[in-house]
Coordinates of N, CA, C and O in Angstrom, one line a residue:
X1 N -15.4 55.9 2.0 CA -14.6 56.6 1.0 C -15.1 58.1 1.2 O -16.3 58.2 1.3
X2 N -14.3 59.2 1.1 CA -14.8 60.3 1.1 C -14.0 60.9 -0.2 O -12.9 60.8 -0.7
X3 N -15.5 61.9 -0.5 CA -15.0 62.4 -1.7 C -14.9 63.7 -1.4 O -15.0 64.2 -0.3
X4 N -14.4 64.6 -2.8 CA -14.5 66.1 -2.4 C -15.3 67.1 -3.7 O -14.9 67.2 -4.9
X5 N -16.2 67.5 -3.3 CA -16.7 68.3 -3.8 C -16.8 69.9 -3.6 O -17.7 70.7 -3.6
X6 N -15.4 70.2 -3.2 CA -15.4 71.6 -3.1 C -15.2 72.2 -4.1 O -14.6 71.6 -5.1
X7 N -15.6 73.7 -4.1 CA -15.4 74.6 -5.1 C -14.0 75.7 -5.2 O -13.5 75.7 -4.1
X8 N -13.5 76.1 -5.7 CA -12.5 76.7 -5.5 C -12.5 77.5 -4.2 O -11.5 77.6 -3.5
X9 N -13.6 78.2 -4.0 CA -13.9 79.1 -2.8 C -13.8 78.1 -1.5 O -13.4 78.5 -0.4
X10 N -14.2 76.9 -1.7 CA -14.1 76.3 -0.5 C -12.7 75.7 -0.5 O -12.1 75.6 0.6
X11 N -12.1 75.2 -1.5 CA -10.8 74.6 -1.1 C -9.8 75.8 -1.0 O -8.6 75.6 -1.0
X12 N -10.0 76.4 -1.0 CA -8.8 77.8 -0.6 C -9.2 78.7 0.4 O -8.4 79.6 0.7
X13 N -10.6 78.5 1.0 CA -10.7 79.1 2.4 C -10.6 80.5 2.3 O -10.6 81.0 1.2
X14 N -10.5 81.2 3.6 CA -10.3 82.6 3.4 C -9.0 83.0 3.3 O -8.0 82.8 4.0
X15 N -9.3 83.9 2.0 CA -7.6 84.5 1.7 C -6.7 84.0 1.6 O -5.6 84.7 1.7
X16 N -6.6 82.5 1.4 CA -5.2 81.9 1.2 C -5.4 81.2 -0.2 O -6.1 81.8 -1.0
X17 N -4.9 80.2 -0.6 CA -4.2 79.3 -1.9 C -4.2 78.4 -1.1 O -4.1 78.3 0.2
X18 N -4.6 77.5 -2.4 CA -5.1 75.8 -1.9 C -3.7 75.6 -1.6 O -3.5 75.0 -0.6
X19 N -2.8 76.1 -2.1 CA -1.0 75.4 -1.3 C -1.3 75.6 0.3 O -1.0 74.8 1.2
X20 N -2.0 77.0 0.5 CA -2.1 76.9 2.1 C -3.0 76.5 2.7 O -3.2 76.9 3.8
X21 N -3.9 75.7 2.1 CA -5.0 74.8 2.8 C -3.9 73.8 3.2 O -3.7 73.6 4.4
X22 N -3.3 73.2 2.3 CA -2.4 72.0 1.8 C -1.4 72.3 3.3 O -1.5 71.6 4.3
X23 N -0.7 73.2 3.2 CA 0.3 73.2 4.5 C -0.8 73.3 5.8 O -0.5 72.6 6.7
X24 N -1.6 73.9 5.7 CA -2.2 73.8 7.1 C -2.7 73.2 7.7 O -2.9 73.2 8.9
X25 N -3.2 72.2 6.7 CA -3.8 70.9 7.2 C -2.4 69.6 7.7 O -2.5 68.9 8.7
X26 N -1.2 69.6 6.8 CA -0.1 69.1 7.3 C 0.3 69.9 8.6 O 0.1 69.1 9.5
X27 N 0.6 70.9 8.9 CA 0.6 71.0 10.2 C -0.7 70.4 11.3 O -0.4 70.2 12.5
X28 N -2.2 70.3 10.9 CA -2.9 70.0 11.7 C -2.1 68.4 12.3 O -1.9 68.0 13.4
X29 N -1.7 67.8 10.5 CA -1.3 66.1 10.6 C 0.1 65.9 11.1 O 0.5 64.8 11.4
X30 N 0.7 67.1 11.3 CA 2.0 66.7 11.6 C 2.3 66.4 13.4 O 2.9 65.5 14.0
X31 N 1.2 67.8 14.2 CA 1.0 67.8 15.6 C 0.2 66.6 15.8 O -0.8 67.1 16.4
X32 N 0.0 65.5 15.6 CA -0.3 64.3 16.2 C 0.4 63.0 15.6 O 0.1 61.9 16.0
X33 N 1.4 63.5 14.7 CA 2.1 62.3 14.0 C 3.2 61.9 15.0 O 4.0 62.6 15.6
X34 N 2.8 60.5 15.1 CA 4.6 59.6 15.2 C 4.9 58.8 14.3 O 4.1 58.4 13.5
X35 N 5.9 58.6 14.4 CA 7.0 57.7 13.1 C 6.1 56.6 13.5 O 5.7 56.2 14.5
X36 N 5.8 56.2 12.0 CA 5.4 54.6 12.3 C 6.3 53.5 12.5 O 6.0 52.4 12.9
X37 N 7.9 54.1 12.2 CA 9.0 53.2 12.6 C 8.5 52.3 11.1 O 8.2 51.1 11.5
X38 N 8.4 52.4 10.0 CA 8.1 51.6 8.7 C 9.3 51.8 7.8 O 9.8 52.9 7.6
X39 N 9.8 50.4 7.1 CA 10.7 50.6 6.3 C 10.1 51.3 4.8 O 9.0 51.5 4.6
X40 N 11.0 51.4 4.1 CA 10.5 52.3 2.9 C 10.3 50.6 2.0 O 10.1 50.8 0.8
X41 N 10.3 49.5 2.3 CA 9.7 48.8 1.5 C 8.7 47.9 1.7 O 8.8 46.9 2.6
X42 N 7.9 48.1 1.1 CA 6.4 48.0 0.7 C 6.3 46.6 1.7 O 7.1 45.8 1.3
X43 N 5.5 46.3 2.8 CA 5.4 44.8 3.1 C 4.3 43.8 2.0 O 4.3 42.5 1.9
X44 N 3.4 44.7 1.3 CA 2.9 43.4 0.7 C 3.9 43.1 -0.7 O 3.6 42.1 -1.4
X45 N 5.1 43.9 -1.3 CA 6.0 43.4 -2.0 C 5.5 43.6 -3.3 O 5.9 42.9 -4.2
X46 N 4.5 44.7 -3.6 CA 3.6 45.1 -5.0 C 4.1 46.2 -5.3 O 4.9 46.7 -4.5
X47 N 3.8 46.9 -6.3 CA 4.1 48.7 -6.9 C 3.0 48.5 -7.6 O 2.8 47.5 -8.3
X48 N 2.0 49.6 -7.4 CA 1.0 50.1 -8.0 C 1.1 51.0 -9.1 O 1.6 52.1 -8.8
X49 N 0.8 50.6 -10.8 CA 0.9 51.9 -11.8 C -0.5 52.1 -11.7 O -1.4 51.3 -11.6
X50 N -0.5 53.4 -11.7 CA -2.4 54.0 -11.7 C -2.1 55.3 -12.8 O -1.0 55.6 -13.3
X51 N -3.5 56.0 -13.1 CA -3.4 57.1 -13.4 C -3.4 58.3 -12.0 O -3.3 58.1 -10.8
X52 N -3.4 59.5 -12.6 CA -3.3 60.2 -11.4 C -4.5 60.7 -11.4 O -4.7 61.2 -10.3
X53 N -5.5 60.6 -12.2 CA -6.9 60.9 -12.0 C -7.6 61.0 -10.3 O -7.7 60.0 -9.6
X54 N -7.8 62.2 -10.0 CA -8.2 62.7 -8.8 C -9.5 61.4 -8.6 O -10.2 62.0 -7.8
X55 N -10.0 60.7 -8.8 CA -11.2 59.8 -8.8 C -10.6 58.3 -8.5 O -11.2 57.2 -8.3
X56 N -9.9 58.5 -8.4 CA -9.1 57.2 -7.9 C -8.4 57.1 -6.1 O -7.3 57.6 -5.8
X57 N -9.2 56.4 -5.2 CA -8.4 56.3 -4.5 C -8.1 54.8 -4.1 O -8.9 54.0 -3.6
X58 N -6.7 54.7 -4.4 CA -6.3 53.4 -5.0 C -6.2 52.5 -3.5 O -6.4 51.3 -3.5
X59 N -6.0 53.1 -2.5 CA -5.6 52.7 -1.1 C -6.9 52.0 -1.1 O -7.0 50.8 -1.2
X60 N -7.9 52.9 -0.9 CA -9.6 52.6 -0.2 C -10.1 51.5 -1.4 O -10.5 50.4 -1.1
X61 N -9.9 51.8 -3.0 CA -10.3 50.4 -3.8 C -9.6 49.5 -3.5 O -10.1 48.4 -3.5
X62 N -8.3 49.5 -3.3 CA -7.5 47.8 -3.3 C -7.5 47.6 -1.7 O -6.7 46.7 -1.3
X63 N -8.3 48.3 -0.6 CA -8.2 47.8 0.5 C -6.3 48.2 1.0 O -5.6 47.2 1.1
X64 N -5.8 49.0 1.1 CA -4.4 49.3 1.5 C -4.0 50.2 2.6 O -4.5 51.3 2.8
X65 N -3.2 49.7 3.4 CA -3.0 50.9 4.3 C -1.7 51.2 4.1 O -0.9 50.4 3.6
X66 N -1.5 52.3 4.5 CA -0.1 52.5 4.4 C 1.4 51.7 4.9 O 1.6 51.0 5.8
X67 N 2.2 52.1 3.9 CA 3.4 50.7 4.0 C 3.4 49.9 3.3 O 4.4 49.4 2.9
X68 N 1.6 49.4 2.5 CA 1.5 48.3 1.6 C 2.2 47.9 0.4 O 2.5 46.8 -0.1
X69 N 2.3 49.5 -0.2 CA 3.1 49.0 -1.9 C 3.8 50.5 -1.8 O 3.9 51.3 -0.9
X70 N 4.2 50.4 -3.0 CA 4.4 51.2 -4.1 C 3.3 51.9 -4.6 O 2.3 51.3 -4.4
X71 N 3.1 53.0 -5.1 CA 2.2 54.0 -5.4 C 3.4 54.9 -6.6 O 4.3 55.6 -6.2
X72 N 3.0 54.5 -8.3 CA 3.6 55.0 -9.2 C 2.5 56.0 -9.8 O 1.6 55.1 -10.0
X73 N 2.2 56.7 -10.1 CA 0.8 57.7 -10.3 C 1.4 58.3 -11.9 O 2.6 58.4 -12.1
X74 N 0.7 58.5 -12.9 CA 1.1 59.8 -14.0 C -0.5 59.5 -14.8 O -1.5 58.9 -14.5
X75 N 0.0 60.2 -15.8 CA -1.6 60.7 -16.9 C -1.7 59.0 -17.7 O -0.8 58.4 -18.3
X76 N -2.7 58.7 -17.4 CA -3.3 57.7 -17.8 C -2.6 56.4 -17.2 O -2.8 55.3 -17.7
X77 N -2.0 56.4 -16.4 CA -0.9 55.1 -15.7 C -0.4 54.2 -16.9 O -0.1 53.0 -17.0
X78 N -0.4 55.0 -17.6 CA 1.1 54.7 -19.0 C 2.4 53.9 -18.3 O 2.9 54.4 -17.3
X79 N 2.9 52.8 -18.8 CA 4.3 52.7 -18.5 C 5.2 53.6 -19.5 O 5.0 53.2 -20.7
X80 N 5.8 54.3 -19.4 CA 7.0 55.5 -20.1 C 7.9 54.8 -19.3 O 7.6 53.9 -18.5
X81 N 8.8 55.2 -19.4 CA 10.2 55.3 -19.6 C 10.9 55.5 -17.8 O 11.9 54.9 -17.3
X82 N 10.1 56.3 -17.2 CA 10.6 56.5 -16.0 C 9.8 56.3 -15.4 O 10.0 56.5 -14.2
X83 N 8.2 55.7 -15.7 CA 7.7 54.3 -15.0 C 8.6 53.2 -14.7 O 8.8 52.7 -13.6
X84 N 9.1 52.8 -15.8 CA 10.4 51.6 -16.0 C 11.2 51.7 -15.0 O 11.7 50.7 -14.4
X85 N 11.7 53.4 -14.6 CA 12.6 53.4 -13.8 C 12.5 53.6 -12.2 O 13.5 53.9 -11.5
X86 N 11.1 53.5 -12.0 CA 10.4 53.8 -11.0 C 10.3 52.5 -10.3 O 10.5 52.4 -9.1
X87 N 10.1 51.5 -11.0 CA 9.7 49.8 -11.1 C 11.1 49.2 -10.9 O 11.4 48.5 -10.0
X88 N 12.1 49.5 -11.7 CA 13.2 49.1 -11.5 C 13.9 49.3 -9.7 O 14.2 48.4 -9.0
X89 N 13.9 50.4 -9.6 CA 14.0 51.3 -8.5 C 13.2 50.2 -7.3 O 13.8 49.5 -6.5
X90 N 12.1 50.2 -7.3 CA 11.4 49.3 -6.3 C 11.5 47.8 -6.0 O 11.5 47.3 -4.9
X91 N 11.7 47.3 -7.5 CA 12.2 46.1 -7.8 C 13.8 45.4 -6.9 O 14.0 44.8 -5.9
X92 N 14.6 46.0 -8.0 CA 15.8 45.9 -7.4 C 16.5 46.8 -5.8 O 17.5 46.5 -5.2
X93 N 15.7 47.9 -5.5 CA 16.5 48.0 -4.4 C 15.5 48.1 -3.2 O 16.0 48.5 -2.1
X94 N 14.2 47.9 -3.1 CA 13.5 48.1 -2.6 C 12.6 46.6 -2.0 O 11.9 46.3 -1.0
X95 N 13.1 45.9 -3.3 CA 12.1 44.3 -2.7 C 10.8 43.8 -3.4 O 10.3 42.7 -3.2
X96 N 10.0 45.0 -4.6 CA 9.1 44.4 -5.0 C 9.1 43.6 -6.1 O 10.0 43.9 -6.8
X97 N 8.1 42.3 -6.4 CA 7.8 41.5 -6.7 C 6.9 41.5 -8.1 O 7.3 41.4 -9.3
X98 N 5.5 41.8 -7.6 CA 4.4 42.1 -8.2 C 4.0 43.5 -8.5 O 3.9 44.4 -7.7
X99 N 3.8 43.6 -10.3 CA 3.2 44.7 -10.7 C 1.9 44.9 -11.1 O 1.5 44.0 -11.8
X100 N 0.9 45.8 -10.9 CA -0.3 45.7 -10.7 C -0.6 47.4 -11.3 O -0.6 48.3 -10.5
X101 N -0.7 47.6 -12.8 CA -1.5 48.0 -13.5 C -2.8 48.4 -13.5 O -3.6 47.6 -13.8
X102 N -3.4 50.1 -13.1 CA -4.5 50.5 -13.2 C -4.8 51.4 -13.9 O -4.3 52.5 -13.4
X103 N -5.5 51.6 -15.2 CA -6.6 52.1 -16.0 C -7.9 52.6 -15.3 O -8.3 52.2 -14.2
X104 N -8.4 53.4 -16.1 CA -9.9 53.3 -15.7 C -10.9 53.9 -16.8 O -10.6 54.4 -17.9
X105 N -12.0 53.7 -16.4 CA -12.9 54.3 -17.5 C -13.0 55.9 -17.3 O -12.9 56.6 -16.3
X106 N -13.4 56.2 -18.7 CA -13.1 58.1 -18.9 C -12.3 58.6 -18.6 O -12.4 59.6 -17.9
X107 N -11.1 58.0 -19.0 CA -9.7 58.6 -19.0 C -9.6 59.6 -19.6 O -9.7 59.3 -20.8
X108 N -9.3 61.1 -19.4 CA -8.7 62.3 -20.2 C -7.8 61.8 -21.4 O -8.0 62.2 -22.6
X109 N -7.0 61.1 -21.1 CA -6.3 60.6 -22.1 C -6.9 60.3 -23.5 O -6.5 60.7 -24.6
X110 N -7.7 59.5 -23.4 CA -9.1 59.0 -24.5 C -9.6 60.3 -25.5 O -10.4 60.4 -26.4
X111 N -9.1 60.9 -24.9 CA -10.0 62.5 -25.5 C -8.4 63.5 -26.0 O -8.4 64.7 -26.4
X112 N -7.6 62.9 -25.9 CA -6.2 63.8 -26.6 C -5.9 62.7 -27.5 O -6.5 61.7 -27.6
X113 N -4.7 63.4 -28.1 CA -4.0 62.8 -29.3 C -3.0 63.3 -29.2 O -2.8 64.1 -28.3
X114 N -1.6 63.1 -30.3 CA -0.6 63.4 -30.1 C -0.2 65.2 -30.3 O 0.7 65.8 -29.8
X115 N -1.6 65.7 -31.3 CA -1.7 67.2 -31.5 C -1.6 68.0 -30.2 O -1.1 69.1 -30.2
X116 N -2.0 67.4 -29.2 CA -2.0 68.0 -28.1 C -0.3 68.4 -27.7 O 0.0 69.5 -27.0
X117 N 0.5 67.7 -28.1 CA 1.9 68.1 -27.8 C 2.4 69.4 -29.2 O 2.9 70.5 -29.1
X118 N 2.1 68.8 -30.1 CA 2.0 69.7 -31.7 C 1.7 71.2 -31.0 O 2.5 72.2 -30.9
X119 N 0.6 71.1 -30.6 CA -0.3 72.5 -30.2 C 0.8 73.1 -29.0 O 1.1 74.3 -29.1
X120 N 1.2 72.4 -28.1 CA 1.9 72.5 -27.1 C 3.5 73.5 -27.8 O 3.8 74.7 -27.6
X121 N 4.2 72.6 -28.6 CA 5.0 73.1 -29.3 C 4.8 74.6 -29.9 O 5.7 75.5 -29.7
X122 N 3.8 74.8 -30.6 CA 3.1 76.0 -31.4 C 3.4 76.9 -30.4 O 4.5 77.6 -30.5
X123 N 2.4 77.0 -29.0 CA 2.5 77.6 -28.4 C 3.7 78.1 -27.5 O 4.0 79.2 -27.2
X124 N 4.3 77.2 -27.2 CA 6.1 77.7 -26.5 C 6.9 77.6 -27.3 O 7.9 78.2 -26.9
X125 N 7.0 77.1 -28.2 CA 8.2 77.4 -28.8 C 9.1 76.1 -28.7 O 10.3 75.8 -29.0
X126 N 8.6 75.7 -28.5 CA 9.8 74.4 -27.8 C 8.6 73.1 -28.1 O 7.4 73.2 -27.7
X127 N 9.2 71.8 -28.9 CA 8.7 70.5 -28.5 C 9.1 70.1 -27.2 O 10.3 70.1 -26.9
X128 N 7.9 69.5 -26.2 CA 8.5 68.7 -25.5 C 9.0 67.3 -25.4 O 8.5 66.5 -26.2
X129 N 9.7 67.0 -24.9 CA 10.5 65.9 -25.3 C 10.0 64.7 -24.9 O 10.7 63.7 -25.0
X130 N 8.6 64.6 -24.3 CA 7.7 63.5 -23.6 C 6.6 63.3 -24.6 O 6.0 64.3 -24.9
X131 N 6.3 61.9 -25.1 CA 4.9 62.0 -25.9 C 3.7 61.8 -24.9 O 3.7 61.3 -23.7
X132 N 2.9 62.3 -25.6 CA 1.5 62.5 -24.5 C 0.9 61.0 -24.1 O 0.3 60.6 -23.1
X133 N 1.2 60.2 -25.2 CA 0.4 58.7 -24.6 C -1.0 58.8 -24.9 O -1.6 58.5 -24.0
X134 N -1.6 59.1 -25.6 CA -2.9 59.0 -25.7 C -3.0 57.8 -26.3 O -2.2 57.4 -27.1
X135 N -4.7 57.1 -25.6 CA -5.3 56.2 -26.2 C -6.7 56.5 -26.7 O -7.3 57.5 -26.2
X136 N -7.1 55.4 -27.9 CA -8.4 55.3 -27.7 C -8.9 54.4 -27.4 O -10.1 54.3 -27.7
X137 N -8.2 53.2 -26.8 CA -8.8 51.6 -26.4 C -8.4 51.1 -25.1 O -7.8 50.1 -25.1
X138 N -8.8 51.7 -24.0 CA -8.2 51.5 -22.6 C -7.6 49.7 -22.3 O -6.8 49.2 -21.5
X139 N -8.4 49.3 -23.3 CA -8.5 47.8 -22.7 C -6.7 47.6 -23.5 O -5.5 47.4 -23.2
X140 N -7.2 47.8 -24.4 CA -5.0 47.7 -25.6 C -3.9 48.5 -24.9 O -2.7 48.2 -25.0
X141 N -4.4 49.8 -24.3 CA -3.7 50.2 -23.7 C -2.9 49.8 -22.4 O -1.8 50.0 -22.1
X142 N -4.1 48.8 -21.5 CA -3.5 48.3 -20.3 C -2.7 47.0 -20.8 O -1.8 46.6 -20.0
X143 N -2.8 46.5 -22.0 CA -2.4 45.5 -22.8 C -0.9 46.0 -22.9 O 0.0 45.4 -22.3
X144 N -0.5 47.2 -23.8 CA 0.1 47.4 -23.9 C 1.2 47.7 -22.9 O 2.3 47.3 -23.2
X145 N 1.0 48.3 -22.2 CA 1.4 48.8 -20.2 C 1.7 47.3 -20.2 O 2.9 47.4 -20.5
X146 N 1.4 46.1 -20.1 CA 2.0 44.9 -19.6 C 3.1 44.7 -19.8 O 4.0 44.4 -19.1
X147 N 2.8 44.9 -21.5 CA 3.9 44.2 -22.2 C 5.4 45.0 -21.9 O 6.4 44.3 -21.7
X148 N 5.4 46.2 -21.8 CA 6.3 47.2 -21.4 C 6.6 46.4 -19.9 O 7.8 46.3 -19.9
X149 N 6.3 46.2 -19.3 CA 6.9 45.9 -18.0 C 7.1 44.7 -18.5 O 8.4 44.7 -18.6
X150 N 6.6 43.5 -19.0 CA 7.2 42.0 -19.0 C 8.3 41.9 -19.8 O 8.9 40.8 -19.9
X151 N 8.7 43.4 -20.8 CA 9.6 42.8 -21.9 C 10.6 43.8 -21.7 O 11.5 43.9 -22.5
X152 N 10.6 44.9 -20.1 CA 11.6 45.6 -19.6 C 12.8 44.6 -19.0 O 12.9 43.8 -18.1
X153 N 14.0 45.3 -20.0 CA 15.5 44.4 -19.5 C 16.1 44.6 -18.2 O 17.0 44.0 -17.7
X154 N 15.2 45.9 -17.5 CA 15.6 46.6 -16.1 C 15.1 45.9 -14.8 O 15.5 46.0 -13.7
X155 N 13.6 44.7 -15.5 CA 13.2 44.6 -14.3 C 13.4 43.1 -14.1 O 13.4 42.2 -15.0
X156 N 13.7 43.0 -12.7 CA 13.9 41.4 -12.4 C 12.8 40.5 -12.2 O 12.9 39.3 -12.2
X157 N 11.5 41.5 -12.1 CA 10.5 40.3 -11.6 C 9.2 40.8 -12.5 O 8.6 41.9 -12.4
X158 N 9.0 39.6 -13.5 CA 8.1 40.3 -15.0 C 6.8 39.1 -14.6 O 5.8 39.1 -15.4
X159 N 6.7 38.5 -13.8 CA 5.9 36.9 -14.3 C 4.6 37.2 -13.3 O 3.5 36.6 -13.3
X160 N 4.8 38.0 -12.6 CA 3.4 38.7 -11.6 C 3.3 40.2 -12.0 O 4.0 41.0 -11.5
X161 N 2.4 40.5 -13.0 CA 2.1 41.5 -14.0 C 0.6 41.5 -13.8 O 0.1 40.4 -14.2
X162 N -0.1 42.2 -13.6 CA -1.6 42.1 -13.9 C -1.9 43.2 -14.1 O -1.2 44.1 -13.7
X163 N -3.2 43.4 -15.1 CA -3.3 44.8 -15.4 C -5.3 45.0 -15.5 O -6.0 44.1 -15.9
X164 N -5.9 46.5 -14.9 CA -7.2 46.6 -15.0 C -7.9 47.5 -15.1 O -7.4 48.5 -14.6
X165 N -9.0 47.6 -15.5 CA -9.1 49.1 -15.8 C -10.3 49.2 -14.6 O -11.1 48.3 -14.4
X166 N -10.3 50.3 -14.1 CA -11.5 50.9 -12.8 C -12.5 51.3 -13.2 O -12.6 52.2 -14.0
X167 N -13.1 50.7 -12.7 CA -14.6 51.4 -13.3 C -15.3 52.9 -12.4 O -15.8 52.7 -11.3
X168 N -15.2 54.2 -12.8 CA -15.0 55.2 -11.9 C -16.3 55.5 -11.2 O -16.4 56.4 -10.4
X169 N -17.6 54.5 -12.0 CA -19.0 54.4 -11.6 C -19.2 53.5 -10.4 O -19.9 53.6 -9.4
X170 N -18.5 52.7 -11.0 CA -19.2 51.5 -9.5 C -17.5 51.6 -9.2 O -17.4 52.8 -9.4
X171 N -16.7 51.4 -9.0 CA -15.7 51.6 -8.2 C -14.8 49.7 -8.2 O -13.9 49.2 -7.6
X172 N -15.8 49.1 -9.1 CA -15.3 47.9 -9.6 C -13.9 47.5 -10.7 O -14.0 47.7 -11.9
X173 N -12.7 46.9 -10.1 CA -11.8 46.8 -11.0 C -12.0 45.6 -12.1 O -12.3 44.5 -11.6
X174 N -11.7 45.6 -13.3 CA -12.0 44.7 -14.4 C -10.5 44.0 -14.8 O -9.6 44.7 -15.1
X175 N -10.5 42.8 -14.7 CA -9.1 42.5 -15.2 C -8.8 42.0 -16.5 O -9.5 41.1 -17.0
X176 N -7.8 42.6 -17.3 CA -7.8 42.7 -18.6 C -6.9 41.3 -19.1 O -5.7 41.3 -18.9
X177 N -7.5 40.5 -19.7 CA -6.6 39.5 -20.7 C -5.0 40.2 -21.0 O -5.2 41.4 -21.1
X178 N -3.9 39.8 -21.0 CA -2.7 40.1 -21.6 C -2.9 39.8 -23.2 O -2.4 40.5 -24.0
X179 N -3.7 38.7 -23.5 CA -3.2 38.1 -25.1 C -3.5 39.3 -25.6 O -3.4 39.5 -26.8

């Protein structure tokens, strides 16, 4: 697993923005790429919800190489609304099967509340029209994430649902009871 511990001075190099670290390294990856010749659907027939938490790399914990799933990422790997339609989307036109739910411990999320949108509003002028999702029980919340997918009218395949939260210390996933 490699991690990154750079500082802003090191991830942006001389005189550029991390966007141009970001492209320049795509061009390093691009001059040796070939098409893997891979369809856009997943061969092991899974979609992954995670958080987007930079501490997660979901590929190297669940053993994945590319092609394997689905990869759905947002703040706190919440099912919302266009999770639903993300799953839907994979489900019906894509071929997956199995949903597989990731949480983890010390979630940012755990530490907001809904004021954070309140405060948000104050400051622009404008509510946003997305609620933030905060929890403070990771374990109810992956609970809850289930139930959203098993009791979604969009999705065809509800009965392979598992949900867990990552441990960001040992890198161990915990599998959470549904009841």
């Amino acid at each position: 697993m490699s991690t990154s511990a750079h500082t802003s001075a090191d991830a942006i190099g001389t005189g550029g923005t991390v966007t141009d670290r970001l492209v320049e390294a795509n061009a390093r990856y691009a001059s040796g790429f070939t098409d893997p010749g891979m369809d856009a659907r997943p061969v092991l027939n899974v979609a992954v919800v995670a958080c987007m938490d930079a501490r997660l790399d979901l590929h190297a914990a669940l053993g994945l190489e590319l092609g394997d799933c689905h990869t759905i990422r947002n703040a706190g790997g919440v099912v919302t609304d266009d999770v639903i339609r993300s799953l839907t989307i994979s489900q019906r036109a894509l071929g997956t099967r199995s949903v597989v739910l990731i949480h983890h411990t010390g979630c940012g999320l755990e530490s907001l509340t809904e004021e954070f949108r309140h405060d948000l509003e104050m400051e622009v002028g404008q509510r946003p029209a997305w609620a933030v999702e905060a929890f403070r029980d990771v374990e109810q919340d992956v609970r809850q994430s289930m139930q959203r997918v098993r009791t979604s009218p969009f999705l065809l395949h509800t009965d392979d649902v598992r949900g867990f939260v990552f441990d960001v210390t040992t890198g161990l996933l915990r599998e959470i009871d549904p009841a």
